[in-house]
Tab-separated table of C-alpha atoms in Angstrom:
chain	number	residue	atom	x	y	z
A	1	UNK	CA	75.487	120.671	75.411
A	2	UNK	CA	77.780	117.694	75.173
A	3	UNK	CA	78.601	114.862	72.782
A	4	UNK	CA	76.081	112.087	72.189
A	5	UNK	CA	75.545	109.660	75.116
A	6	UNK	CA	77.672	106.889	73.607
A	7	UNK	CA	80.549	109.249	72.806
A	8	UNK	CA	80.367	110.628	76.359
A	9	UNK	CA	80.420	107.072	77.721
A	10	UNK	CA	83.509	106.320	75.657
A	11	UNK	CA	85.289	109.433	76.949
A	12	UNK	CA	84.304	108.498	80.467
A	13	UNK	CA	85.496	104.888	80.112
A	14	UNK	CA	88.846	105.974	78.652
A	15	UNK	CA	89.634	107.759	81.916
A	16	UNK	CA	90.321	104.395	83.505
A	17	UNK	CA	93.715	104.552	81.726
A	18	UNK	CA	96.556	106.010	83.810
A	19	UNK	CA	97.341	109.667	83.175
A	20	UNK	CA	94.223	110.235	81.083
A	21	UNK	CA	92.156	113.257	82.154
A	22	UNK	CA	89.023	114.699	80.526
A	23	UNK	CA	90.867	116.552	77.745
A	24	UNK	CA	93.039	113.576	76.738
A	25	UNK	CA	90.022	111.270	76.906
A	26	UNK	CA	88.166	113.561	74.506
A	27	UNK	CA	91.124	113.675	72.139
A	28	UNK	CA	91.425	109.873	72.231
A	29	UNK	CA	87.708	109.342	71.627
A	30	UNK	CA	87.731	111.775	68.696
A	31	UNK	CA	90.826	110.133	67.243
A	32	UNK	CA	89.273	106.661	67.454
A	33	UNK	CA	85.930	107.708	65.999
A	34	UNK	CA	87.230	110.050	63.326
A	35	UNK	CA	90.296	108.254	62.095
A	36	UNK	CA	90.879	104.896	63.742
A	37	UNK	CA	87.722	102.828	63.765
A	38	UNK	CA	89.566	99.675	62.781
A	39	UNK	CA	92.276	100.189	65.366
A	40	UNK	CA	89.605	100.922	67.945
A	41	UNK	CA	87.759	97.752	67.098
A	42	UNK	CA	90.919	95.704	67.404
A	43	UNK	CA	91.845	97.421	70.672
A	44	UNK	CA	88.390	96.735	72.119
A	45	UNK	CA	88.639	93.091	71.165
A	46	UNK	CA	92.170	92.523	72.461
A	47	UNK	CA	91.367	94.417	75.674
A	48	UNK	CA	88.268	92.313	76.338
A	49	UNK	CA	90.206	89.129	75.752
A	50	UNK	CA	93.238	90.173	77.809
A	51	UNK	CA	91.201	91.358	80.787
A	52	UNK	CA	89.298	88.086	80.691
A	53	UNK	CA	92.074	85.603	79.997
A	54	UNK	CA	95.342	86.966	81.383
A	55	UNK	CA	95.983	85.633	84.852
A	56	UNK	CA	98.973	84.884	87.055
A	57	UNK	CA	101.564	82.214	86.288
A	58	UNK	CA	100.968	79.372	88.748
A	59	UNK	CA	104.641	79.312	89.655
A	60	UNK	CA	106.083	82.835	89.462
A	61	UNK	CA	102.862	84.890	89.439
A	62	UNK	CA	103.787	87.000	86.437
A	63	UNK	CA	101.003	87.935	84.027
A	64	UNK	CA	100.250	85.244	81.450
A	65	UNK	CA	97.282	83.644	79.710
A	66	UNK	CA	98.864	80.178	80.106
A	67	UNK	CA	98.972	78.186	83.370
A	68	UNK	CA	102.772	78.628	83.334
A	69	UNK	CA	104.611	81.599	81.803
A	70	UNK	CA	107.239	81.150	79.090
A	71	UNK	CA	110.103	81.648	81.505
A	72	UNK	CA	108.807	79.102	84.029
A	73	UNK	CA	108.312	76.632	81.170
A	74	UNK	CA	111.890	77.082	80.015
A	75	UNK	CA	114.323	74.340	81.032
A	76	UNK	CA	117.349	76.584	80.504
A	77	UNK	CA	117.056	78.702	83.622
A	78	UNK	CA	118.900	78.164	86.860
A	79	UNK	CA	116.496	76.683	89.417
A	80	UNK	CA	118.773	77.507	92.320
A	81	UNK	CA	118.445	81.284	91.848
A	82	UNK	CA	115.236	83.182	92.543
A	83	UNK	CA	114.725	86.908	92.001
A	84	UNK	CA	111.792	88.510	93.818
A	85	UNK	CA	110.336	91.595	92.083
A	86	UNK	CA	107.360	93.845	92.685
A	87	UNK	CA	105.941	93.819	89.153
A	88	UNK	CA	106.067	92.073	85.765
A	89	UNK	CA	107.535	95.309	84.366
A	90	UNK	CA	110.468	95.025	86.826
A	91	UNK	CA	110.968	91.428	85.719
A	92	UNK	CA	111.087	92.528	82.082
A	93	UNK	CA	113.546	95.331	82.872
A	94	UNK	CA	115.911	92.842	84.540
A	95	UNK	CA	115.560	90.404	81.647
A	96	UNK	CA	116.299	93.161	79.161
A	97	UNK	CA	119.354	94.228	81.130
A	98	UNK	CA	120.553	90.642	80.707
A	99	UNK	CA	122.893	88.633	82.904
A	100	UNK	CA	120.449	87.055	85.322
A	101	UNK	CA	119.836	83.403	84.517
A	102	UNK	CA	117.665	82.318	87.414
A	103	UNK	CA	113.927	82.361	87.934
A	104	UNK	CA	111.533	85.026	89.205
A	105	UNK	CA	108.772	85.553	91.696
A	106	UNK	CA	106.385	88.477	91.191
A	107	UNK	CA	104.729	90.088	94.215
A	108	UNK	CA	102.368	92.419	92.327
A	109	UNK	CA	102.939	95.208	94.797
A	110	UNK	CA	104.458	95.540	98.235
A	111	UNK	CA	103.276	95.133	101.802
A	112	UNK	CA	101.073	98.011	102.845
A	113	UNK	CA	99.199	97.237	106.065
A	114	UNK	CA	97.400	100.590	106.020
A	115	UNK	CA	95.887	99.752	102.629
A	116	UNK	CA	95.088	96.225	103.780
A	117	UNK	CA	97.824	94.607	101.669
A	118	UNK	CA	99.181	91.743	103.756
A	119	UNK	CA	101.633	88.880	103.065
A	120	UNK	CA	99.077	86.681	101.298
A	121	UNK	CA	98.044	89.496	98.944
A	122	UNK	CA	101.579	89.587	97.587
A	123	UNK	CA	101.754	85.796	97.334
A	124	UNK	CA	104.130	85.091	100.211
A	125	UNK	CA	102.300	81.847	101.048
A	126	UNK	CA	103.082	80.733	97.511
A	127	UNK	CA	106.715	81.837	97.873
A	128	UNK	CA	106.874	79.712	101.014
A	129	UNK	CA	105.693	76.653	99.069
A	130	UNK	CA	108.330	77.372	96.436
A	131	UNK	CA	111.071	77.537	99.087
A	132	UNK	CA	109.898	74.265	100.597
A	133	UNK	CA	110.774	72.471	97.376
A	134	UNK	CA	114.369	72.953	98.509
A	135	UNK	CA	115.843	73.765	95.087
A	136	UNK	CA	116.497	77.464	95.688
A	137	UNK	CA	119.951	78.319	97.021
A	138	UNK	CA	119.887	82.096	96.653
A	139	UNK	CA	117.065	84.630	96.748
A	140	UNK	CA	117.744	88.076	95.277
A	141	UNK	CA	115.362	90.593	96.811
A	142	UNK	CA	114.892	93.062	93.960
A	143	UNK	CA	112.014	95.090	95.338
A	144	UNK	CA	111.982	98.808	94.592
A	145	UNK	CA	114.508	100.956	96.496
A	146	UNK	CA	111.652	102.768	98.270
A	147	UNK	CA	110.583	102.679	101.906
A	148	UNK	CA	107.773	100.227	101.104
A	149	UNK	CA	109.996	98.081	98.886
A	150	UNK	CA	112.716	97.854	101.533
A	151	UNK	CA	110.214	97.024	104.265
A	152	UNK	CA	108.765	94.276	102.080
A	153	UNK	CA	112.257	92.902	101.387
A	154	UNK	CA	112.983	92.783	105.115
A	155	UNK	CA	109.735	91.006	105.818
A	156	UNK	CA	110.421	88.413	103.132
A	157	UNK	CA	113.994	87.972	104.402
A	158	UNK	CA	112.838	87.079	107.912
A	159	UNK	CA	110.164	84.785	106.513
A	160	UNK	CA	112.404	82.701	104.293
A	161	UNK	CA	115.783	82.742	105.999
A	162	UNK	CA	114.961	79.580	107.931
A	163	UNK	CA	115.037	77.689	104.618
A	164	UNK	CA	118.770	78.198	104.608
A	165	UNK	CA	118.976	79.910	101.244
A	166	UNK	CA	121.399	82.794	100.801
A	167	UNK	CA	119.700	86.191	100.691
A	168	UNK	CA	120.953	89.097	98.612
A	169	UNK	CA	119.684	92.402	97.318
A	170	UNK	CA	120.568	94.654	94.412
A	171	UNK	CA	123.579	96.910	94.998
A	172	UNK	CA	122.842	100.544	95.795
A	173	UNK	CA	124.935	103.268	94.248
A	174	UNK	CA	125.173	105.937	91.607
A	175	UNK	CA	123.454	105.057	88.328
A	176	UNK	CA	125.695	104.478	85.312
A	177	UNK	CA	126.053	107.337	82.849
A	178	UNK	CA	124.662	110.012	85.154
A	179	UNK	CA	126.421	113.099	86.488
A	180	UNK	CA	127.149	113.157	90.197
A	181	UNK	CA	125.847	116.709	90.402
A	182	UNK	CA	122.329	115.470	89.686
A	183	UNK	CA	122.333	112.383	91.888
A	184	UNK	CA	120.145	112.774	94.987
A	185	UNK	CA	121.702	112.938	98.442
A	186	UNK	CA	120.302	109.631	99.672
A	187	UNK	CA	121.775	107.726	96.752
A	188	UNK	CA	125.093	109.524	97.040
A	189	UNK	CA	125.517	108.777	100.736
A	190	UNK	CA	124.568	105.124	100.107
A	191	UNK	CA	127.182	104.983	97.345
A	192	UNK	CA	129.762	106.405	99.740
A	193	UNK	CA	129.062	104.043	102.596
A	194	UNK	CA	129.090	101.138	100.140
A	195	UNK	CA	132.266	102.222	98.341
A	196	UNK	CA	134.366	99.479	96.782
A	197	UNK	CA	138.104	98.987	96.355
A	198	UNK	CA	139.189	100.432	93.018
A	199	UNK	CA	139.421	97.827	90.229
A	200	UNK	CA	137.351	95.490	92.320
A	201	UNK	CA	135.778	93.819	89.274
B	1	UNK	CA	112.141	87.857	76.707
B	2	UNK	CA	108.892	89.769	76.578
B	3	UNK	CA	105.447	89.638	78.120
B	4	UNK	CA	103.020	86.861	77.190
B	5	UNK	CA	101.586	87.041	73.631
B	6	UNK	CA	98.217	88.394	74.739
B	7	UNK	CA	99.789	91.087	76.932
B	8	UNK	CA	102.073	92.064	74.035
B	9	UNK	CA	99.046	92.253	71.746
B	10	UNK	CA	97.295	94.530	74.223
B	11	UNK	CA	100.322	96.820	74.427
B	12	UNK	CA	100.505	96.876	70.662
B	13	UNK	CA	96.802	97.617	70.216
B	14	UNK	CA	96.924	100.474	72.764
B	15	UNK	CA	99.352	102.320	70.516
B	16	UNK	CA	96.459	103.195	68.247
B	17	UNK	CA	95.600	105.894	70.805
B	18	UNK	CA	97.077	109.323	70.073
B	19	UNK	CA	100.266	110.179	71.962
B	20	UNK	CA	100.769	106.614	73.213
B	21	UNK	CA	104.245	105.192	72.579
B	22	UNK	CA	105.682	101.833	73.702
B	23	UNK	CA	106.411	102.917	77.296
B	24	UNK	CA	102.986	104.459	77.884
B	25	UNK	CA	101.301	101.463	76.250
B	26	UNK	CA	103.152	99.159	78.662
B	27	UNK	CA	102.158	101.292	81.639
B	28	UNK	CA	98.527	101.312	80.499
B	29	UNK	CA	98.451	97.540	79.919
B	30	UNK	CA	99.982	96.878	83.343
B	31	UNK	CA	97.548	99.275	85.006
B	32	UNK	CA	94.548	97.602	83.359
B	33	UNK	CA	95.692	94.061	84.123
B	34	UNK	CA	96.999	94.686	87.628
B	35	UNK	CA	94.483	97.124	89.023
B	36	UNK	CA	91.635	97.913	86.670
B	37	UNK	CA	90.169	94.750	85.198
B	38	UNK	CA	86.610	95.977	85.645
B	39	UNK	CA	87.373	99.357	84.147
B	40	UNK	CA	89.159	97.650	81.281
B	41	UNK	CA	86.212	95.389	80.650
B	42	UNK	CA	83.842	98.348	80.594
B	43	UNK	CA	86.194	100.311	78.335
B	44	UNK	CA	86.468	97.399	75.891
B	45	UNK	CA	82.710	97.072	75.757
B	46	UNK	CA	81.956	100.779	75.329
B	47	UNK	CA	84.713	101.104	72.728
B	48	UNK	CA	83.389	98.206	70.680
B	49	UNK	CA	79.892	99.638	70.795
B	50	UNK	CA	80.954	103.217	70.009
B	51	UNK	CA	83.175	102.246	67.090
B	52	UNK	CA	80.317	100.172	65.707
B	53	UNK	CA	77.335	102.421	66.347
B	54	UNK	CA	78.491	106.041	66.350
B	55	UNK	CA	78.017	107.603	62.929
B	56	UNK	CA	77.416	111.052	61.492
B	57	UNK	CA	74.262	113.092	62.105
B	58	UNK	CA	72.286	113.063	58.842
B	59	UNK	CA	71.897	116.814	58.969
B	60	UNK	CA	74.973	118.378	60.556
B	61	UNK	CA	77.433	115.473	60.347
B	62	UNK	CA	78.520	115.610	63.968
B	63	UNK	CA	79.214	112.290	65.714
B	64	UNK	CA	76.091	110.603	67.063
B	65	UNK	CA	74.578	107.147	67.410
B	66	UNK	CA	71.125	108.520	66.440
B	67	UNK	CA	70.074	109.460	62.893
B	68	UNK	CA	69.894	113.103	64.066
B	69	UNK	CA	72.024	114.605	66.851
B	70	UNK	CA	70.490	116.270	69.896
B	71	UNK	CA	71.166	119.741	68.579
B	72	UNK	CA	69.589	119.071	65.177
B	73	UNK	CA	66.567	117.570	66.941
B	74	UNK	CA	66.140	120.663	69.101
B	75	UNK	CA	63.408	123.075	67.982
B	76	UNK	CA	64.927	125.951	69.958
B	77	UNK	CA	67.811	126.772	67.625
B	78	UNK	CA	67.854	129.468	64.978
B	79	UNK	CA	67.494	127.823	61.560
B	80	UNK	CA	68.713	130.939	59.752
B	81	UNK	CA	72.230	130.748	61.234
B	82	UNK	CA	74.717	128.035	60.298
B	83	UNK	CA	78.203	127.657	61.763
B	84	UNK	CA	80.670	125.524	59.776
B	85	UNK	CA	83.359	123.847	61.896
B	86	UNK	CA	86.124	121.346	61.220
B	87	UNK	CA	85.381	118.936	64.066
B	88	UNK	CA	82.813	117.919	66.692
B	89	UNK	CA	85.299	119.138	69.322
B	90	UNK	CA	85.223	122.638	67.777
B	91	UNK	CA	81.433	122.529	67.859
B	92	UNK	CA	81.506	121.610	71.544
B	93	UNK	CA	84.002	124.400	72.309
B	94	UNK	CA	81.703	126.985	70.674
B	95	UNK	CA	78.683	125.587	72.515
B	96	UNK	CA	80.524	125.760	75.806
B	97	UNK	CA	81.578	129.346	75.155
B	98	UNK	CA	77.866	130.115	74.764
B	99	UNK	CA	76.181	132.863	72.784
B	100	UNK	CA	75.677	131.109	69.446
B	101	UNK	CA	72.085	130.018	68.959
B	102	UNK	CA	72.160	128.739	65.381
B	103	UNK	CA	72.923	125.351	63.919
B	104	UNK	CA	76.162	123.642	62.907
B	105	UNK	CA	77.747	121.812	60.044
B	106	UNK	CA	80.771	119.590	60.726
B	107	UNK	CA	83.358	119.048	57.984
B	108	UNK	CA	85.440	116.386	59.798
B	109	UNK	CA	88.679	117.875	58.513
B	110	UNK	CA	89.650	120.378	55.867
B	111	UNK	CA	90.374	120.289	52.157
B	112	UNK	CA	93.740	118.710	51.465
B	113	UNK	CA	94.149	117.836	47.778
B	114	UNK	CA	97.604	116.353	48.352
B	115	UNK	CA	96.149	113.840	50.822
B	116	UNK	CA	93.228	113.161	48.510
B	117	UNK	CA	90.700	115.012	50.681
B	118	UNK	CA	88.310	116.729	48.286
B	119	UNK	CA	85.036	118.656	48.698
B	120	UNK	CA	82.861	115.550	49.000
B	121	UNK	CA	85.084	114.065	51.708
B	122	UNK	CA	84.261	117.018	53.925
B	123	UNK	CA	80.556	116.851	53.069
B	124	UNK	CA	80.280	119.912	50.859
B	125	UNK	CA	77.680	118.201	48.649
B	126	UNK	CA	75.586	117.796	51.781
B	127	UNK	CA	76.159	121.435	52.741
B	128	UNK	CA	74.943	122.388	49.269
B	129	UNK	CA	71.697	120.446	49.840
B	130	UNK	CA	71.266	122.224	53.165
B	131	UNK	CA	71.713	125.630	51.534
B	132	UNK	CA	69.165	124.755	48.860
B	133	UNK	CA	66.463	124.487	51.517
B	134	UNK	CA	66.669	128.277	51.568
B	135	UNK	CA	66.322	128.708	55.352
B	136	UNK	CA	69.895	129.779	56.056
B	137	UNK	CA	70.545	133.530	56.028
B	138	UNK	CA	74.044	133.627	57.463
B	139	UNK	CA	76.909	131.148	57.364
B	140	UNK	CA	79.701	131.595	59.918
B	141	UNK	CA	82.870	129.973	58.632
B	142	UNK	CA	84.542	128.842	61.844
B	143	UNK	CA	87.295	126.666	60.403
B	144	UNK	CA	90.645	126.671	62.197
B	145	UNK	CA	92.801	129.801	61.764
B	146	UNK	CA	95.432	127.756	59.918
B	147	UNK	CA	96.470	127.820	56.276
B	148	UNK	CA	94.360	124.736	55.525
B	149	UNK	CA	91.388	126.030	57.513
B	150	UNK	CA	91.461	129.389	55.733
B	151	UNK	CA	91.770	127.769	52.319
B	152	UNK	CA	88.801	125.533	53.116
B	153	UNK	CA	86.765	128.558	54.294
B	154	UNK	CA	87.527	130.367	51.032
B	155	UNK	CA	86.525	127.354	48.987
B	156	UNK	CA	83.236	127.025	50.861
B	157	UNK	CA	82.613	130.763	50.526
B	158	UNK	CA	82.866	130.662	46.731
B	159	UNK	CA	80.714	127.549	46.610
B	160	UNK	CA	77.803	128.837	48.645
B	161	UNK	CA	77.745	132.568	47.988
B	162	UNK	CA	75.350	132.164	45.079
B	163	UNK	CA	72.683	131.097	47.568
B	164	UNK	CA	72.576	134.701	48.737
B	165	UNK	CA	73.316	133.965	52.401
B	166	UNK	CA	75.568	136.351	54.300
B	167	UNK	CA	79.045	134.936	54.945
B	168	UNK	CA	81.063	135.725	58.037
B	169	UNK	CA	84.078	134.362	59.854
B	170	UNK	CA	85.318	134.494	63.447
B	171	UNK	CA	87.166	137.695	64.403
B	172	UNK	CA	90.956	137.469	64.568
B	173	UNK	CA	92.809	139.183	67.380
B	174	UNK	CA	94.619	138.776	70.656
B	175	UNK	CA	93.138	136.087	72.896
B	176	UNK	CA	91.432	137.268	76.103
B	177	UNK	CA	93.406	137.044	79.317
B	178	UNK	CA	96.779	136.569	77.664
B	179	UNK	CA	99.834	138.789	77.873
B	180	UNK	CA	100.819	140.618	74.696
B	181	UNK	CA	104.426	139.633	75.245
B	182	UNK	CA	103.554	136.006	74.578
B	183	UNK	CA	101.238	136.501	71.603
B	184	UNK	CA	102.782	135.390	68.316
B	185	UNK	CA	103.642	137.925	65.635
B	186	UNK	CA	101.041	136.793	63.106
B	187	UNK	CA	98.216	137.176	65.594
B	188	UNK	CA	99.523	140.526	66.777
B	189	UNK	CA	99.764	142.002	63.293
B	190	UNK	CA	96.239	140.702	62.507
B	191	UNK	CA	94.989	142.336	65.697
B	192	UNK	CA	96.632	145.619	64.636
B	193	UNK	CA	95.246	145.677	61.128
B	194	UNK	CA	91.815	144.795	62.489
B	195	UNK	CA	91.899	147.319	65.330
B	196	UNK	CA	88.558	148.724	66.523
B	197	UNK	CA	87.468	152.155	67.780
B	198	UNK	CA	87.787	152.252	71.559
B	199	UNK	CA	84.549	151.491	73.406
B	200	UNK	CA	83.138	150.040	70.243
B	201	UNK	CA	80.968	147.555	72.105
């Protein structure tokens, strides 16, 4: 025995969400049908609309339902600075940290030849066009500090260095507020080799 | 800065799901928009349909999009046995355990006067009608072994005992396969006071 076909379909469809297995899907379906019909209706509507209408910003490739995202539309940002990130979530994290006043470029992933993800899949042709405008003086490669992220950063560096812009990357080191005891070895040795003169800032 | 309005709306709407806070909602929205548009479209569609069409079975009150659920439609079940449960998920759990061949009645909750949940909100008027048909010989009160579940079972017992049907409840005791060390005190003392002669089965 199982639930009715439509309830089973709902449980099945919910599993498309990350981290949702059969038990969680059942709990979510029950919650929606028993207590949150209105919320479920709204969610279904917003989800349909978002999946249909949200696309990439024509300039920076972040997710937006407009041709240009809010940040690209803003006249207050520094056009000479470009920060390259892997995802819109990374972009938001940097914005929330504050301090960066330039513009962004979102890759939506990293190079992964084995999975068939090549330069054009992460928008590098579009990045090239952006560089050709000649406004950008510095590119901050803020890909993830993983093997794939670093490889992607290197690839981008070789591709765009002929435009004459300065290239930089985020500093590696120990995270603020942590305890050294719990910092992994790779990070610690990076922090050592990149040690700075005391009172450097 | 934040995501585009539609993406923010999606993240907001996702929080209607149980156990989904702002971070998980963001991760889910990104996953749907970056990698699972088709799955998201299907989910939106199924959710809209389920929230609209799934109602209660006219007889047992479980969730179904038909007037009568599959189990109530089946001619193979024992009409003289009725199991009262709090939720469709409980009903499914009992079905999956196997062994019970009777019919069900789903309360969709338990009595909770403080929250304004009275007898009619959990369908007790409908249960009364069912009892009046005179087919039911035994009612198994399988509400949750919580204070509210027990109180609800007692209320139902007093309401329906005048119909002359036998009343029973699930046995309390130590769960199979567990280690005594980790069984809570309440369960353990219940299991002691309800101890059975060895080889009783």
